[in-house]
Structures are given as structure tokens and as C-alpha cells.
Amino acid sequence: MHQLEGFIALYQGKYPEAVGHLQQGNPFDPYIKYQLAVAAAGAGDGARAKKLFREVADYNFNAVGFALVRKDALQKANGTL
């Protein structure tokens, strides 16, 4: 439930609310972690976002969610937010 509410808040631009919900989601799902990083960046927490993007970029397992966000996570982990 928190994941869905987090996704909705994220797409509405309510970044702090999205962070609150997404951090209660599955911490091992790279897609959710990526969305949490996007929300953190939007909420102004660039250091946390960069750390989360790096964790997603370094994820060592093949999964559909990971495939959807890997390239973008790598770019954001190595660039500026």
C-alpha cells in the first residue's frame, strides 16, 4: 500500500510525502529504491538520492524492475542531480 501511495505522490510532485511512503516499501526492490531516490532528489536531499542511485546502479541481480531503471540510476549516480 505504501509503495502505491508513494508512486502516486511522486507523480503528483509531492516529494516529501513520496519519500515517507516509499521508505516504508520493500527496501530490497531496486525499482522502489530508485523511485525513493527520485523522490529524495525532488525533496532536496541530493546526498541521500545520490547514495540510493549508487545502490541501485551497483545492484547485482537481474530483475525486471532493475532493468527498467539501471541506465538512469547509473547516470544519476555518476552525475549531478
JSON list of C-alpha atoms in Angstrom, two decimals:
[
{"chain": "A", "resi": 1, "resn": "MET", "atom": "CA", "xyz": [0.00, 0.00, 0.00]},
{"chain": "A", "resi": 2, "resn": "HIS", "atom": "CA", "xyz": [2.79, 2.44, 0.89]},
{"chain": "A", "resi": 3, "resn": "GLN", "atom": "CA", "xyz": [4.52, 1.77, -2.41]},
{"chain": "A", "resi": 4, "resn": "LEU", "atom": "CA", "xyz": [1.42, 2.70, -4.40]},
{"chain": "A", "resi": 5, "resn": "GLU", "atom": "CA", "xyz": [0.78, 5.81, -2.31]},
{"chain": "A", "resi": 6, "resn": "GLY", "atom": "CA", "xyz": [4.44, 6.74, -2.76]},
{"chain": "A", "resi": 7, "resn": "PHE", "atom": "CA", "xyz": [4.25, 6.35, -6.53]},
{"chain": "A", "resi": 8, "resn": "ILE", "atom": "CA", "xyz": [1.11, 8.49, -6.67]},
{"chain": "A", "resi": 9, "resn": "ALA", "atom": "CA", "xyz": [2.67, 11.22, -4.50]},
{"chain": "A", "resi": 10, "resn": "LEU", "atom": "CA", "xyz": [5.85, 11.12, -6.62]},
{"chain": "A", "resi": 11, "resn": "TYR", "atom": "CA", "xyz": [3.95, 11.56, -9.88]},
{"chain": "A", "resi": 12, "resn": "GLN", "atom": "CA", "xyz": [2.00, 14.44, -8.31]},
{"chain": "A", "resi": 13, "resn": "GLY", "atom": "CA", "xyz": [5.26, 16.15, -7.35]},
{"chain": "A", "resi": 14, "resn": "LYS", "atom": "CA", "xyz": [4.67, 15.71, -3.61]},
{"chain": "A", "resi": 15, "resn": "TYR", "atom": "CA", "xyz": [8.24, 14.61, -2.97]},
{"chain": "A", "resi": 16, "resn": "PRO", "atom": "CA", "xyz": [8.41, 14.67, 0.86]},
{"chain": "A", "resi": 17, "resn": "GLU", "atom": "CA", "xyz": [5.16, 12.68, 1.02]},
{"chain": "A", "resi": 18, "resn": "ALA", "atom": "CA", "xyz": [6.51, 10.23, -1.57]},
{"chain": "A", "resi": 19, "resn": "VAL", "atom": "CA", "xyz": [9.69, 9.74, 0.47]},
{"chain": "A", "resi": 20, "resn": "GLY", "atom": "CA", "xyz": [7.61, 8.99, 3.57]},
{"chain": "A", "resi": 21, "resn": "HIS", "atom": "CA", "xyz": [5.66, 6.28, 1.81]},
{"chain": "A", "resi": 22, "resn": "LEU", "atom": "CA", "xyz": [8.40, 4.77, -0.34]},
{"chain": "A", "resi": 23, "resn": "GLN", "atom": "CA", "xyz": [10.82, 4.32, 2.55]},
{"chain": "A", "resi": 24, "resn": "GLN", "atom": "CA", "xyz": [8.19, 2.03, 4.07]},
{"chain": "A", "resi": 25, "resn": "GLY", "atom": "CA", "xyz": [8.16, -0.13, 0.92]},
{"chain": "A", "resi": 26, "resn": "ASN", "atom": "CA", "xyz": [10.37, -3.12, 0.15]},
{"chain": "A", "resi": 27, "resn": "PRO", "atom": "CA", "xyz": [13.95, -1.89, 0.75]},
{"chain": "A", "resi": 28, "resn": "PHE", "atom": "CA", "xyz": [15.37, -4.69, -1.42]},
{"chain": "A", "resi": 29, "resn": "ASP", "atom": "CA", "xyz": [13.39, -3.87, -4.57]},
{"chain": "A", "resi": 30, "resn": "PRO", "atom": "CA", "xyz": [15.65, -1.83, -6.88]},
{"chain": "A", "resi": 31, "resn": "TYR", "atom": "CA", "xyz": [12.70, -0.22, -8.66]},
{"chain": "A", "resi": 32, "resn": "ILE", "atom": "CA", "xyz": [11.24, 1.07, -5.39]},
{"chain": "A", "resi": 33, "resn": "LYS", "atom": "CA", "xyz": [14.68, 2.18, -4.22]},
{"chain": "A", "resi": 34, "resn": "TYR", "atom": "CA", "xyz": [15.12, 4.07, -7.50]},
{"chain": "A", "resi": 35, "resn": "GLN", "atom": "CA", "xyz": [11.77, 5.81, -7.07]},
{"chain": "A", "resi": 36, "resn": "LEU", "atom": "CA", "xyz": [12.76, 6.67, -3.48]},
{"chain": "A", "resi": 37, "resn": "ALA", "atom": "CA", "xyz": [15.95, 8.23, -4.85]},
{"chain": "A", "resi": 38, "resn": "VAL", "atom": "CA", "xyz": [13.94, 10.30, -7.34]},
{"chain": "A", "resi": 39, "resn": "ALA", "atom": "CA", "xyz": [11.65, 11.45, -4.53]},
{"chain": "A", "resi": 40, "resn": "ALA", "atom": "CA", "xyz": [14.60, 12.30, -2.27]},
{"chain": "A", "resi": 41, "resn": "ALA", "atom": "CA", "xyz": [16.19, 14.34, -5.06]},
{"chain": "A", "resi": 42, "resn": "GLY", "atom": "CA", "xyz": [12.92, 16.15, -5.63]},
{"chain": "A", "resi": 43, "resn": "ALA", "atom": "CA", "xyz": [12.63, 16.84, -1.90]},
{"chain": "A", "resi": 44, "resn": "GLY", "atom": "CA", "xyz": [16.08, 18.46, -1.94]},
{"chain": "A", "resi": 45, "resn": "ASP", "atom": "CA", "xyz": [18.06, 15.64, -0.31]},
{"chain": "A", "resi": 46, "resn": "GLY", "atom": "CA", "xyz": [20.67, 15.24, -3.03]},
{"chain": "A", "resi": 47, "resn": "ALA", "atom": "CA", "xyz": [23.17, 13.35, -0.86]},
{"chain": "A", "resi": 48, "resn": "ARG", "atom": "CA", "xyz": [20.64, 10.66, 0.04]},
{"chain": "A", "resi": 49, "resn": "ALA", "atom": "CA", "xyz": [19.40, 10.48, -3.55]},
{"chain": "A", "resi": 50, "resn": "LYS", "atom": "CA", "xyz": [22.92, 10.02, -4.90]},
{"chain": "A", "resi": 51, "resn": "LYS", "atom": "CA", "xyz": [23.60, 7.25, -2.34]},
{"chain": "A", "resi": 52, "resn": "LEU", "atom": "CA", "xyz": [20.38, 5.47, -3.33]},
{"chain": "A", "resi": 53, "resn": "PHE", "atom": "CA", "xyz": [21.10, 5.86, -7.05]},
{"chain": "A", "resi": 54, "resn": "ARG", "atom": "CA", "xyz": [24.56, 4.34, -6.45]},
{"chain": "A", "resi": 55, "resn": "GLU", "atom": "CA", "xyz": [23.00, 1.39, -4.59]},
{"chain": "A", "resi": 56, "resn": "VAL", "atom": "CA", "xyz": [20.60, 0.79, -7.47]},
{"chain": "A", "resi": 57, "resn": "ALA", "atom": "CA", "xyz": [23.37, 1.17, -10.05]},
{"chain": "A", "resi": 58, "resn": "ASP", "atom": "CA", "xyz": [25.52, -1.36, -8.18]},
{"chain": "A", "resi": 59, "resn": "TYR", "atom": "CA", "xyz": [22.68, -3.85, -7.71]},
{"chain": "A", "resi": 60, "resn": "ASN", "atom": "CA", "xyz": [23.93, -7.29, -8.71]},
{"chain": "A", "resi": 61, "resn": "PHE", "atom": "CA", "xyz": [20.84, -9.21, -9.71]},
{"chain": "A", "resi": 62, "resn": "ASN", "atom": "CA", "xyz": [18.70, -9.37, -12.82]},
{"chain": "A", "resi": 63, "resn": "ALA", "atom": "CA", "xyz": [15.09, -8.38, -12.37]},
{"chain": "A", "resi": 64, "resn": "VAL", "atom": "CA", "xyz": [12.51, -6.53, -14.46]},
{"chain": "A", "resi": 65, "resn": "GLY", "atom": "CA", "xyz": [12.38, -3.55, -12.09]},
{"chain": "A", "resi": 66, "resn": "PHE", "atom": "CA", "xyz": [16.16, -3.28, -12.16]},
{"chain": "A", "resi": 67, "resn": "ALA", "atom": "CA", "xyz": [16.24, -3.43, -15.95]},
{"chain": "A", "resi": 68, "resn": "LEU", "atom": "CA", "xyz": [13.80, -0.50, -16.09]},
{"chain": "A", "resi": 69, "resn": "VAL", "atom": "CA", "xyz": [15.95, 1.84, -14.00]},
{"chain": "A", "resi": 70, "resn": "ARG", "atom": "CA", "xyz": [19.57, 0.67, -14.28]},
{"chain": "A", "resi": 71, "resn": "LYS", "atom": "CA", "xyz": [20.76, 3.02, -17.04]},
{"chain": "A", "resi": 72, "resn": "ASP", "atom": "CA", "xyz": [19.17, 6.09, -15.47]},
{"chain": "A", "resi": 73, "resn": "ALA", "atom": "CA", "xyz": [20.44, 5.16, -12.00]},
{"chain": "A", "resi": 74, "resn": "LEU", "atom": "CA", "xyz": [23.99, 4.84, -13.35]},
{"chain": "A", "resi": 75, "resn": "GLN", "atom": "CA", "xyz": [23.79, 8.25, -14.98]},
{"chain": "A", "resi": 76, "resn": "LYS", "atom": "CA", "xyz": [22.37, 9.91, -11.88]},
{"chain": "A", "resi": 77, "resn": "ALA", "atom": "CA", "xyz": [24.82, 8.17, -9.53]},
{"chain": "A", "resi": 78, "resn": "ASN", "atom": "CA", "xyz": [27.73, 9.49, -11.59]},
{"chain": "A", "resi": 79, "resn": "GLY", "atom": "CA", "xyz": [26.33, 12.92, -12.44]},
{"chain": "A", "resi": 80, "resn": "THR", "atom": "CA", "xyz": [24.83, 15.87, -10.70]},
{"chain": "A", "resi": 81, "resn": "LEU", "atom": "CA", "xyz": [21.27, 15.90, -9.50]}
]
